[in-house]
PDB file of C-alpha atoms in Angstrom:
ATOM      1  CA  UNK A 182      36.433 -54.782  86.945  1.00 55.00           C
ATOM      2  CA  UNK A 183      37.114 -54.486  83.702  1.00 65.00           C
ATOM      3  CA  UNK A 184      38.571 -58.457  82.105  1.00 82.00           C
ATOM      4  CA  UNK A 185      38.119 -57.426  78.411  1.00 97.00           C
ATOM      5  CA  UNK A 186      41.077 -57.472  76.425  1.00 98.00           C
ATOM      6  CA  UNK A 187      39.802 -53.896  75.005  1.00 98.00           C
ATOM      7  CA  UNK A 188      41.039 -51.968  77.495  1.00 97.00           C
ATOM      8  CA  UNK A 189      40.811 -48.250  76.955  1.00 98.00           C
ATOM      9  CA  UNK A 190      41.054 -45.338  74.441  1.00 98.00           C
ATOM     10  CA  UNK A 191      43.896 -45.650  71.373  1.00 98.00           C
ATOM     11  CA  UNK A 192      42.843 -42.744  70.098  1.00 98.00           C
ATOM     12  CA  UNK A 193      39.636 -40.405  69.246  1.00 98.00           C
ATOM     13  CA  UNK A 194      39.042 -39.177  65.424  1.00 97.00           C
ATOM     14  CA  UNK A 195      38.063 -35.881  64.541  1.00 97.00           C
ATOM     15  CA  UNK A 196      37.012 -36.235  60.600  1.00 96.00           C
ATOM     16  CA  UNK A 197      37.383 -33.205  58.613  1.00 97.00           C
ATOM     17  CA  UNK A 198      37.050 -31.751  55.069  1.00 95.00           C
ATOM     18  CA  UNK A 199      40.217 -29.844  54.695  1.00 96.00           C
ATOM     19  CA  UNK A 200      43.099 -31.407  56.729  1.00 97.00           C
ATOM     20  CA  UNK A 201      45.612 -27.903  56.603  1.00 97.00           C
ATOM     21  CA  UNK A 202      42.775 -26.498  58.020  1.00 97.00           C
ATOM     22  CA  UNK A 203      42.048 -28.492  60.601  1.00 98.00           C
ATOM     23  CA  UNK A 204      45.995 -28.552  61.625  1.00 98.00           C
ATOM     24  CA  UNK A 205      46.452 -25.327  61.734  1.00 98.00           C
ATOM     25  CA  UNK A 206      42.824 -24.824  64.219  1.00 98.00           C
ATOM     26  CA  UNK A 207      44.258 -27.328  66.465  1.00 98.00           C
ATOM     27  CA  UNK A 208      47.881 -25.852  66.257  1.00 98.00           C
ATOM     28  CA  UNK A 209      45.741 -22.194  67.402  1.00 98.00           C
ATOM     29  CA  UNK A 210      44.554 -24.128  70.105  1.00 98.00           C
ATOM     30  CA  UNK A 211      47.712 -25.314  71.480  1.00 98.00           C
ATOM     31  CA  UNK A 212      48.561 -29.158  70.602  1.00 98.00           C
ATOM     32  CA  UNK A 213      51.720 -30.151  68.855  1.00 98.00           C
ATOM     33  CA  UNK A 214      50.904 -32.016  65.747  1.00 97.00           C
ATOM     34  CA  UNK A 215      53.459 -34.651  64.533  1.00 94.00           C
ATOM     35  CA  UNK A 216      54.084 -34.749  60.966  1.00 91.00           C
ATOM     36  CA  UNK A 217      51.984 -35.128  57.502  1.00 92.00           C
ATOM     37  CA  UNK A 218      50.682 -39.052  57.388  1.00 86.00           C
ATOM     38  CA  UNK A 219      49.744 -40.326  54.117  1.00 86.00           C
ATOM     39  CA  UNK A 220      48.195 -44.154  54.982  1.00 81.00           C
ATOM     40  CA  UNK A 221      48.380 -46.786  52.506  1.00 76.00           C
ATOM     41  CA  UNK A 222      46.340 -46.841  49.356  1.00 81.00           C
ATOM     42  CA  UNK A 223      43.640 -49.198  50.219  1.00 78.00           C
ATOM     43  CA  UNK A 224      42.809 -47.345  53.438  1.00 79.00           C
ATOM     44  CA  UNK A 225      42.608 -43.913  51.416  1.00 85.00           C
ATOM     45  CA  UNK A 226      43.077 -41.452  54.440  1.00 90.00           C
ATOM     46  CA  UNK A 227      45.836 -39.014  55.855  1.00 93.00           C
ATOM     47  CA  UNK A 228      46.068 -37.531  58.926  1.00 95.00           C
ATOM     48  CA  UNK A 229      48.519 -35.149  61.197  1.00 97.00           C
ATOM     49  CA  UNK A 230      48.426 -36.349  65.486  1.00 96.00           C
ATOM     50  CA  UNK A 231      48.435 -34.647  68.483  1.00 98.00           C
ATOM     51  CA  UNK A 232      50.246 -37.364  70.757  1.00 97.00           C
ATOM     52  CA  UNK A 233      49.886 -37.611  74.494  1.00 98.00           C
ATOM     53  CA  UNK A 234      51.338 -39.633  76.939  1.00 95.00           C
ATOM     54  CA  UNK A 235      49.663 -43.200  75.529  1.00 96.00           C
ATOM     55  CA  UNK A 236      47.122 -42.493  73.314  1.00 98.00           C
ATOM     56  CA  UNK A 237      46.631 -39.390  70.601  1.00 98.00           C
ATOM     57  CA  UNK A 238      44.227 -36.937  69.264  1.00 98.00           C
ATOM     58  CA  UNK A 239      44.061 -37.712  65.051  1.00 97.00           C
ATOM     59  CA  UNK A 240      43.154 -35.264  62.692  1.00 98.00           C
ATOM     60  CA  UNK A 241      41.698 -37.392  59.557  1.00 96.00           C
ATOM     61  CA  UNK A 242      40.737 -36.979  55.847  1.00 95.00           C
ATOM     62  CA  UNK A 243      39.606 -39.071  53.381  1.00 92.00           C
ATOM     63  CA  UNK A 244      41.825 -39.133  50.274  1.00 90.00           C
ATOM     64  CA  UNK A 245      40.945 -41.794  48.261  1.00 87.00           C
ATOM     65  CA  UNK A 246      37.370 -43.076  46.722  1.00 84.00           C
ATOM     66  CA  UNK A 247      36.336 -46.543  49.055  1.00 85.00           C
ATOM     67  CA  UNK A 248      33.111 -48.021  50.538  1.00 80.00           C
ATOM     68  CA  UNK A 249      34.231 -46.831  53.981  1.00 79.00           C
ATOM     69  CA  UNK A 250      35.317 -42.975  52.978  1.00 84.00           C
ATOM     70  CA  UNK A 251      31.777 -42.833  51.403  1.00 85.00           C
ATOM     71  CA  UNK A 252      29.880 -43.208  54.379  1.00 82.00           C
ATOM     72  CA  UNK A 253      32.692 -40.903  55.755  1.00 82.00           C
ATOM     73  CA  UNK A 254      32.015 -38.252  53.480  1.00 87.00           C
ATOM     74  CA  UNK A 255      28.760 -38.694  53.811  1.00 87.00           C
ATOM     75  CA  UNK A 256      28.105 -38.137  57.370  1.00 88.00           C
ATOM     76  CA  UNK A 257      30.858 -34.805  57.156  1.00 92.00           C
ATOM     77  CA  UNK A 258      28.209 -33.514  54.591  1.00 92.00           C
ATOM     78  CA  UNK A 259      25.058 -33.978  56.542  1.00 91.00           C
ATOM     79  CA  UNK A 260      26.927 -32.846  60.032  1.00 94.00           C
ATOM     80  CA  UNK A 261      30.029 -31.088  59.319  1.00 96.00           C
ATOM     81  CA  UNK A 262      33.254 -31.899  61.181  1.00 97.00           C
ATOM     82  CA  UNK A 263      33.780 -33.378  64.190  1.00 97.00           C
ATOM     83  CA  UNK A 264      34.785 -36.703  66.781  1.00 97.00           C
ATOM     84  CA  UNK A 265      32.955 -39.061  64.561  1.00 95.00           C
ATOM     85  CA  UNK A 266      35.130 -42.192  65.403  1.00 94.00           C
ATOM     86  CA  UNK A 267      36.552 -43.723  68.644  1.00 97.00           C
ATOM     87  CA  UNK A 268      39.654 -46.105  68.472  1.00 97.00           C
ATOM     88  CA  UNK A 269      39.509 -48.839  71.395  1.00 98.00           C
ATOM     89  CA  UNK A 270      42.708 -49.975  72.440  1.00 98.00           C
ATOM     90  CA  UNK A 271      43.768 -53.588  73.066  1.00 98.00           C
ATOM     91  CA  UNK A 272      47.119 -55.655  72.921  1.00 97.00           C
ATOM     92  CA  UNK A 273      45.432 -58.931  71.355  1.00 98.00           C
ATOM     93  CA  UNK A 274      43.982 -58.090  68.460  1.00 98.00           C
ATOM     94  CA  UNK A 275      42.699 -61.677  68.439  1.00 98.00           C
ATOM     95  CA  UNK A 276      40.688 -62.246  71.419  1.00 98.00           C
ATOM     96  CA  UNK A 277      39.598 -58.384  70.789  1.00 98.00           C
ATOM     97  CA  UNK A 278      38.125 -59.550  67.682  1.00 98.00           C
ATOM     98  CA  UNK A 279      35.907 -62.484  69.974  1.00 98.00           C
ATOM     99  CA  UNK A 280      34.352 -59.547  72.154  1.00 98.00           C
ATOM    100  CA  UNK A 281      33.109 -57.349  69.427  1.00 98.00           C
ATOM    101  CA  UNK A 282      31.695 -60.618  67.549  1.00 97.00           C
ATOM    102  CA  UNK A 283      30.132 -61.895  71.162  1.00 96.00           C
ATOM    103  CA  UNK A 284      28.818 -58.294  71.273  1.00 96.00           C
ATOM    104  CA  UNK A 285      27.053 -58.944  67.842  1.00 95.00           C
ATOM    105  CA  UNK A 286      28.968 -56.009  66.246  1.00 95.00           C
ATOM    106  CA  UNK A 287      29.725 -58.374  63.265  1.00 94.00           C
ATOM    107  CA  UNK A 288      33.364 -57.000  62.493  1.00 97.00           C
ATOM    108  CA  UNK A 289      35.415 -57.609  59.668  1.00 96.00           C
ATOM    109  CA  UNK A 290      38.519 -60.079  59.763  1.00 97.00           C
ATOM    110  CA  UNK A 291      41.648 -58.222  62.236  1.00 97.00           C
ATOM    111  CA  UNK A 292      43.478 -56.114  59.331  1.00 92.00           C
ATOM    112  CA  UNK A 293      46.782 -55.910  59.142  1.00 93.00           C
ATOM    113  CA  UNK A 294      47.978 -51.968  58.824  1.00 87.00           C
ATOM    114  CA  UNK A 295      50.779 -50.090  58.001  1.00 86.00           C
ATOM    115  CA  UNK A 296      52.218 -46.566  57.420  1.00 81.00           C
ATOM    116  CA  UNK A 297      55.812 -44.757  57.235  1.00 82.00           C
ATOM    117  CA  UNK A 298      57.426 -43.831  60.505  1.00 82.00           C
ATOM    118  CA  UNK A 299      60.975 -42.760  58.636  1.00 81.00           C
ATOM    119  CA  UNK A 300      62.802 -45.343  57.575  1.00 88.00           C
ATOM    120  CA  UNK A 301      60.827 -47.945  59.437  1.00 92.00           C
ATOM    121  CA  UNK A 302      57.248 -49.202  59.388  1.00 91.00           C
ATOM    122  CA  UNK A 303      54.391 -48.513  62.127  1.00 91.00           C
ATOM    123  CA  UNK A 304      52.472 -51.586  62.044  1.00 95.00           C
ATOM    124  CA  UNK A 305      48.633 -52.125  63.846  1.00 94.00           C
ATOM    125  CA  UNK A 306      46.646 -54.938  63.850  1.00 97.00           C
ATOM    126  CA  UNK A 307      42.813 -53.221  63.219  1.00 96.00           C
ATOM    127  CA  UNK A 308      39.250 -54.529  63.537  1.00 97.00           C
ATOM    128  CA  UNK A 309      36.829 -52.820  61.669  1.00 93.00           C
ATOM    129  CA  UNK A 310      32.946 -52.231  61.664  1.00 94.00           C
ATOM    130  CA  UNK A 311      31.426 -53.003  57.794  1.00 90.00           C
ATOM    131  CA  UNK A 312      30.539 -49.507  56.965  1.00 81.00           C
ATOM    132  CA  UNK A 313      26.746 -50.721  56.704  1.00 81.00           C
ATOM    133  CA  UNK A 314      27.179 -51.766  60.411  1.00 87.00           C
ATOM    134  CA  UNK A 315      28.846 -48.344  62.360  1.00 86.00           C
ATOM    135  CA  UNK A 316      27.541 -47.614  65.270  1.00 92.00           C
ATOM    136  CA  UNK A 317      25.239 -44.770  64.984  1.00 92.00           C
ATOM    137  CA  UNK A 318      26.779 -41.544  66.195  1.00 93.00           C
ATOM    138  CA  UNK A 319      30.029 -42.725  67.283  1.00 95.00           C
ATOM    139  CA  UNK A 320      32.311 -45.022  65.022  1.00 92.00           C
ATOM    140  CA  UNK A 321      34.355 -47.549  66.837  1.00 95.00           C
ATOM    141  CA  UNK A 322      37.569 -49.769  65.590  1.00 95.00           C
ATOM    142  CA  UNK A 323      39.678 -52.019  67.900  1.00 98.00           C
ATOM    143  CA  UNK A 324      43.494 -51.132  67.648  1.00 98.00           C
ATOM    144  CA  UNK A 325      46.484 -52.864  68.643  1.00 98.00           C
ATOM    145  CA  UNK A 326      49.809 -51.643  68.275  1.00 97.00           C
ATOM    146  CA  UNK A 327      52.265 -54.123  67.071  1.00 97.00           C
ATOM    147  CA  UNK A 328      55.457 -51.156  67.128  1.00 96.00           C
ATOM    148  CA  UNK A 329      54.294 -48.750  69.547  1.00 93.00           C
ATOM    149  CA  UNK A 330      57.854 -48.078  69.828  1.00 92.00           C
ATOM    150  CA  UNK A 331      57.837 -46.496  66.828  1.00 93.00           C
ATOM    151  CA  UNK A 332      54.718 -44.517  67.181  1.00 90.00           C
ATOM    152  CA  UNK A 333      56.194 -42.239  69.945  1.00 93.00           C
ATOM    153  CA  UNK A 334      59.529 -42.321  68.782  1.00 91.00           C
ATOM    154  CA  UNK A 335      60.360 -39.022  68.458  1.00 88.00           C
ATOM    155  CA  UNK A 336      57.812 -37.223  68.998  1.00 92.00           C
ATOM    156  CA  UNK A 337      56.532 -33.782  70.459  1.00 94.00           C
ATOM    157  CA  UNK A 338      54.665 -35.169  73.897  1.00 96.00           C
ATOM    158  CA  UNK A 339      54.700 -31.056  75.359  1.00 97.00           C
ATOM    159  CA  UNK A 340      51.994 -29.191  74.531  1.00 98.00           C
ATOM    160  CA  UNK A 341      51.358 -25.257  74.726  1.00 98.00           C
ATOM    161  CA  UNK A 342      48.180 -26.160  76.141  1.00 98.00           C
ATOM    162  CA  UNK A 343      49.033 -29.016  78.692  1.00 97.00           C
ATOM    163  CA  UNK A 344      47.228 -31.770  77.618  1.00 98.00           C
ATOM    164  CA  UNK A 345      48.777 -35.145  78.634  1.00 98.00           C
ATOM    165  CA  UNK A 346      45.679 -37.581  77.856  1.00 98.00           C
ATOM    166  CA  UNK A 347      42.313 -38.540  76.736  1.00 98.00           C
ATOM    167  CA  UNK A 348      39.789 -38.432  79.705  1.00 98.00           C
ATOM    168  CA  UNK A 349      36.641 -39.484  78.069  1.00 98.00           C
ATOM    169  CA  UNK A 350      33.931 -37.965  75.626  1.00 98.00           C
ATOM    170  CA  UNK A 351      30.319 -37.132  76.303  1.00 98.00           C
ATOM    171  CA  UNK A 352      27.791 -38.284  73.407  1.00 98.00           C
ATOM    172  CA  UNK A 353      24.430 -36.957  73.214  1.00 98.00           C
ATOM    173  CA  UNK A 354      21.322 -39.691  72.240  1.00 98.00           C
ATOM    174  CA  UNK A 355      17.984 -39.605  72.674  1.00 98.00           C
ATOM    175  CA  UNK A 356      17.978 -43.349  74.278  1.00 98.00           C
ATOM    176  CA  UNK A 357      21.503 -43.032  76.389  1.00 98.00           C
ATOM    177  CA  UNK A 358      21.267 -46.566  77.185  1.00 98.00           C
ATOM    178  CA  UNK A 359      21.027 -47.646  73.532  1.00 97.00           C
ATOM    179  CA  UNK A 360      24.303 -46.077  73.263  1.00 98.00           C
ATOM    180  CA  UNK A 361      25.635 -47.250  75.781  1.00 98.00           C
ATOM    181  CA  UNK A 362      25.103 -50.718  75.950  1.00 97.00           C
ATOM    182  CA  UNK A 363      27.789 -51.739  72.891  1.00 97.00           C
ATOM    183  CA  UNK A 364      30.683 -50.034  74.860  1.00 98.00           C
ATOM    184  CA  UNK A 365      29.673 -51.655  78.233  1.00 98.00           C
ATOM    185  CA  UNK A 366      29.913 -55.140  76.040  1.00 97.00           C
ATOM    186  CA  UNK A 367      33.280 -53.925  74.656  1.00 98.00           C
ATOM    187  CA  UNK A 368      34.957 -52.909  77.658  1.00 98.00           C
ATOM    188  CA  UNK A 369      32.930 -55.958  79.899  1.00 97.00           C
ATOM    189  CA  UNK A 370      31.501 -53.567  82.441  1.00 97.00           C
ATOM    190  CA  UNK A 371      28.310 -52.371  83.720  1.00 97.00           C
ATOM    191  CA  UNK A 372      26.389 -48.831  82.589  1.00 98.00           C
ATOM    192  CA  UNK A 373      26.508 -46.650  85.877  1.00 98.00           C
ATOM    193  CA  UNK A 374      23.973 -43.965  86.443  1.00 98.00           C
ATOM    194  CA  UNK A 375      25.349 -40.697  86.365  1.00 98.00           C
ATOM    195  CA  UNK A 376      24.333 -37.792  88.661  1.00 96.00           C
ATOM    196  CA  UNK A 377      22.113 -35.740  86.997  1.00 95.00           C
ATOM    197  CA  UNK A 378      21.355 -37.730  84.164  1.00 97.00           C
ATOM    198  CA  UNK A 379      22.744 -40.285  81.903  1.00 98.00           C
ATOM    199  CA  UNK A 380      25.031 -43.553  81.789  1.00 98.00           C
ATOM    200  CA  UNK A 381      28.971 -43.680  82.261  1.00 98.00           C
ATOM    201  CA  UNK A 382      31.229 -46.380  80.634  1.00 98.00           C
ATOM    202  CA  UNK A 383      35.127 -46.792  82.256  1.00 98.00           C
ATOM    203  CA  UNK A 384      37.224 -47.198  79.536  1.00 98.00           C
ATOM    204  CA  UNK A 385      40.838 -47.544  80.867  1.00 96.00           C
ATOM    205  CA  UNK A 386      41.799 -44.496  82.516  1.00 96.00           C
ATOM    206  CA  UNK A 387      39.080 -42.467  80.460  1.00 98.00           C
ATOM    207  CA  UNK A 388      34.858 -42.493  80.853  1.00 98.00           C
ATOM    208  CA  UNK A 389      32.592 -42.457  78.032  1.00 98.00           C
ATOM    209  CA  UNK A 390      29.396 -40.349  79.368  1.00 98.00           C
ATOM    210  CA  UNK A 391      26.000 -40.709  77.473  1.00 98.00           C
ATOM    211  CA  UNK A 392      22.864 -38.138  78.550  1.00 98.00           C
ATOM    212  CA  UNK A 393      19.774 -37.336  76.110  1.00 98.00           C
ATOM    213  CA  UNK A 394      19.688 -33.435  74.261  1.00 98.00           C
ATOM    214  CA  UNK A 395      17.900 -32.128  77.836  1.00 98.00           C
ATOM    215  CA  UNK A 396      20.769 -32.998  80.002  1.00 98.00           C
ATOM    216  CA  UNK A 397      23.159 -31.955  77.362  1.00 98.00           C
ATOM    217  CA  UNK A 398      21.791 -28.576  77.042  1.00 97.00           C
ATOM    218  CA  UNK A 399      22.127 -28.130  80.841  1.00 97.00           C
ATOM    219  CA  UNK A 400      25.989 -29.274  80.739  1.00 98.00           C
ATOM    220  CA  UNK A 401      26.219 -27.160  77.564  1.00 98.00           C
ATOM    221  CA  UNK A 402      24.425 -24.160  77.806  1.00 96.00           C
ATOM    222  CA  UNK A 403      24.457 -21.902  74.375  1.00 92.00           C
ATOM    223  CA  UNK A 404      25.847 -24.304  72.974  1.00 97.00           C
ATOM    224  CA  UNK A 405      24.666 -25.338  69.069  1.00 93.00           C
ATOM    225  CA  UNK A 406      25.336 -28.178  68.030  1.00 96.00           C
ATOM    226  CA  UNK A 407      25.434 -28.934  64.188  1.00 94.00           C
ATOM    227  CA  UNK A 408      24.872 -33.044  64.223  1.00 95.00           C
ATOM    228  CA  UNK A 409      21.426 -34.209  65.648  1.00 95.00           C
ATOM    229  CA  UNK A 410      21.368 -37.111  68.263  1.00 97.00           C
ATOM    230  CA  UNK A 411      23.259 -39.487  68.296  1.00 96.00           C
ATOM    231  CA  UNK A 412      26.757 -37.897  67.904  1.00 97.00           C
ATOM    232  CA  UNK A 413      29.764 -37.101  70.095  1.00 97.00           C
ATOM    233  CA  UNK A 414      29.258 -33.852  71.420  1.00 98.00           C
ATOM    234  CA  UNK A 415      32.641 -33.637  73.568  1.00 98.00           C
ATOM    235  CA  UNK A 416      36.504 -34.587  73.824  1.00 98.00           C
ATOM    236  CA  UNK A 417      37.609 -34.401  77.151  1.00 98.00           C
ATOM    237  CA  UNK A 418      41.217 -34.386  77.611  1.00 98.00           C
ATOM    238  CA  UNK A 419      43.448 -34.988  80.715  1.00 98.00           C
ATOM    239  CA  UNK A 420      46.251 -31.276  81.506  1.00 98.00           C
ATOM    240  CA  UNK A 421      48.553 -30.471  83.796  1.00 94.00           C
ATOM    241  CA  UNK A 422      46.650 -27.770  85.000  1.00 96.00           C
ATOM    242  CA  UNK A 423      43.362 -25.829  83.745  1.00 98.00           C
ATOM    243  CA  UNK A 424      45.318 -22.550  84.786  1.00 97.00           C
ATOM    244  CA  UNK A 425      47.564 -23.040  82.590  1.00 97.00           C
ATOM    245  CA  UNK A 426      45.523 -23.722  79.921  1.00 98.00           C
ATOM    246  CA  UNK A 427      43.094 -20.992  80.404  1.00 98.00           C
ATOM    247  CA  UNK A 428      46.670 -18.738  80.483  1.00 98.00           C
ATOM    248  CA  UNK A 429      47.425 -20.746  77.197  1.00 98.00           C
ATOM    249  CA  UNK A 430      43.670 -20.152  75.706  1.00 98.00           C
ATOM    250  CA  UNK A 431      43.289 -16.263  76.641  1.00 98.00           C
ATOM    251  CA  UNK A 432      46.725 -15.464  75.117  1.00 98.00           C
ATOM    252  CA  UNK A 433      46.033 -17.021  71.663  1.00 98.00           C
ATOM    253  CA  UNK A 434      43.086 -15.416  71.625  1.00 98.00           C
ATOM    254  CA  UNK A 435      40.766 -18.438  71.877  1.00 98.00           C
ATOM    255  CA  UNK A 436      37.089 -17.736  73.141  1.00 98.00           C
ATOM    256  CA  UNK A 437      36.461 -20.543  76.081  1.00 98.00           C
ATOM    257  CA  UNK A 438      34.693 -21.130  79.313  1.00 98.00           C
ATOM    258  CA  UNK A 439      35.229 -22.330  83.174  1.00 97.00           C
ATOM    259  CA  UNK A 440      33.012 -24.854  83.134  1.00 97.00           C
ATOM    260  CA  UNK A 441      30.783 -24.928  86.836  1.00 96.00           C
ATOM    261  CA  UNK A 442      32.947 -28.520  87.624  1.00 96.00           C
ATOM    262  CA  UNK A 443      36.221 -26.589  87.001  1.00 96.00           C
ATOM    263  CA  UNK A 444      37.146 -27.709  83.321  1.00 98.00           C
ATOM    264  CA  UNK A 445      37.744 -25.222  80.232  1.00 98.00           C
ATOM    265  CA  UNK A 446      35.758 -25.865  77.734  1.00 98.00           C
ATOM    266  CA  UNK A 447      36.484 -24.299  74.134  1.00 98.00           C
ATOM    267  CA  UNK A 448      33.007 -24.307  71.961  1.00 98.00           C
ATOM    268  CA  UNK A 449      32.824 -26.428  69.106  1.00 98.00           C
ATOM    269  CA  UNK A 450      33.026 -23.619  65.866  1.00 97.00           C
ATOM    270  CA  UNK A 451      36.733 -23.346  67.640  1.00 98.00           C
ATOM    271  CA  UNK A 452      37.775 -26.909  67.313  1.00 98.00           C
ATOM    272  CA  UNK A 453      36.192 -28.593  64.169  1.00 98.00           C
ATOM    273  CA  UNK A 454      32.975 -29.505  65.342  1.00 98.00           C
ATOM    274  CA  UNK A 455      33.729 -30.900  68.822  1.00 98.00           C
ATOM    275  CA  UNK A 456      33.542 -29.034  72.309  1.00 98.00           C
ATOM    276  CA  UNK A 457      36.320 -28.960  73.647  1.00 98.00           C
ATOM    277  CA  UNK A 458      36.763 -29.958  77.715  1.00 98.00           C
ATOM    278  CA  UNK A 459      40.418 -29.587  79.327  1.00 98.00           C
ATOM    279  CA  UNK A 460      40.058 -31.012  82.954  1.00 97.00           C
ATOM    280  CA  UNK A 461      42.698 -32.260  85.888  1.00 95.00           C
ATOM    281  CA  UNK A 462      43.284 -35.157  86.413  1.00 83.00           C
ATOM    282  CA  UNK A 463      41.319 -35.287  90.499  1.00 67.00           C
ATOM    283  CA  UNK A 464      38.023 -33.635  88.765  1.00 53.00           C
TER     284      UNK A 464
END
């Protein structure tokens, strides 16, 4: 049982060079995007959403010159695009900001952040990572909303492609249980063996999976992947039906698979450097 106040998935961050570009993939590939974001100043980054039922898919790029869109920039240069950061989600920013310090994560003081939402002001409450101290292959922050309110306040929850949710990711490492271990701390709960290979995390509703490059290239077959271990090799998202999403996929065009466990899966060149898995809800 899970008594962390981190308790699932905000949101999962695709970074990406050119931002229209990325849009207007993801609007190909059937999400609803809300509008243009331009964050503050001292954050330096701008984004478009895809938002779900309670949590969202962000599309981010770095606009300004910082410490933290360096290593950003950096990382999109040696590996291209793709889910390079995971938002955790909690409602107390505060005791959040114990767990990742107990896990020896050594965040920065809870930041207070803001952006535009019409004539009002989203507000989040954010712990960060120094950007000397990421964790390798997969970027965390802690969230918490202070206006959620505000955040799905009208906004485009239907999708072309029936995606209602983030159901977990699968990241590739060469130790899985080196991976693993900071997002068991996180989310207070034990590494489970996974059949066929690898370590599962519960995170809320959603699973993180971890499995070394031989499982991966059994769950992916053909599959080339630009980053080398560690990275996030997969997005797996929550639909109201694969049918209709493979009806969705065929009809825009989009080259994607039936996975053997029953999930589409659209290849990474499709979707900005991350594979793609659209699954039910009972898989």
């Amino acid at each position: 049982m899970n008594r962390s106040p981190i308790t699932g998935i905000s949101h999962a961050i695709l970074w990406v060079r050119d931002l229209d570009v990325a849009a207007e993939r993801y609007r190909r590939l059937g999400f609803s995007l809300s509008q243009y974001y331009l964050h503050p100043k001292s954050v330096g980054t701008a984004n478009y959403n895809a938002m779900f039922e309670d949590d969202y898919l962000e599309l981010l790029v770095s606009i300004e010159k910082n410490q933290r869109n360096a290593a950003r920039l950096a990382r999109l240069d040696a590996e291209g695009d793709g889910l390079k950061d995971l938002s955790l989600a909690t409602k107390d920013a505060d005791a959040a900001f114990e767990v990742v310090r107990a896990a020896g994560l050594s965040p920065l003081p809870v930041f207070d952040h803001h952006r535009p939402e019409g004539a009002e002001t989203a507000r989040f409450r954010l712990i960060y990572l120094p950007p000397d101290k990421l964790l390798p292959g997969l970027g965390i922050h802690v969230n918490q909303r202070v206006t959620p309110e505000l955040m799905w306040r009208g906004q485009t929850l239907s999708h072309p492609n029936g995606t209602v949710g983030i159901a977990g990711i699968v990241a590739v490492a060469t130790d899985p249980a080196a991976m693993a271990g900071p997002f068991a701390k996180l989310y207070g709960v034990e590494a489970e063996d996974l059949p066929g290979g690898g370590l599962g995390v519960a995170a809320g509703k959603a699973r993180l999976r971890f499995v070394d490059p031989a499982r991966a290239a059994t769950l992916f077959p053909d599959v080339q992947f630009q980053p080398k271990p560690p990275f996030a090799a997969a997005l797996e998202l929550f639909v109201e039906g694969t049918a209709k999403t493979r009806k969705y996929l065929s009809g825009a065009g989009v080259p994607h698979r039936l996975a053997p466990d029953g999930a589409v899966e659209v290849p990474p060149e499709e979707a900005c450097g991350v594979l793609l898995r659209f699954l039910n809800r009972s898989i």
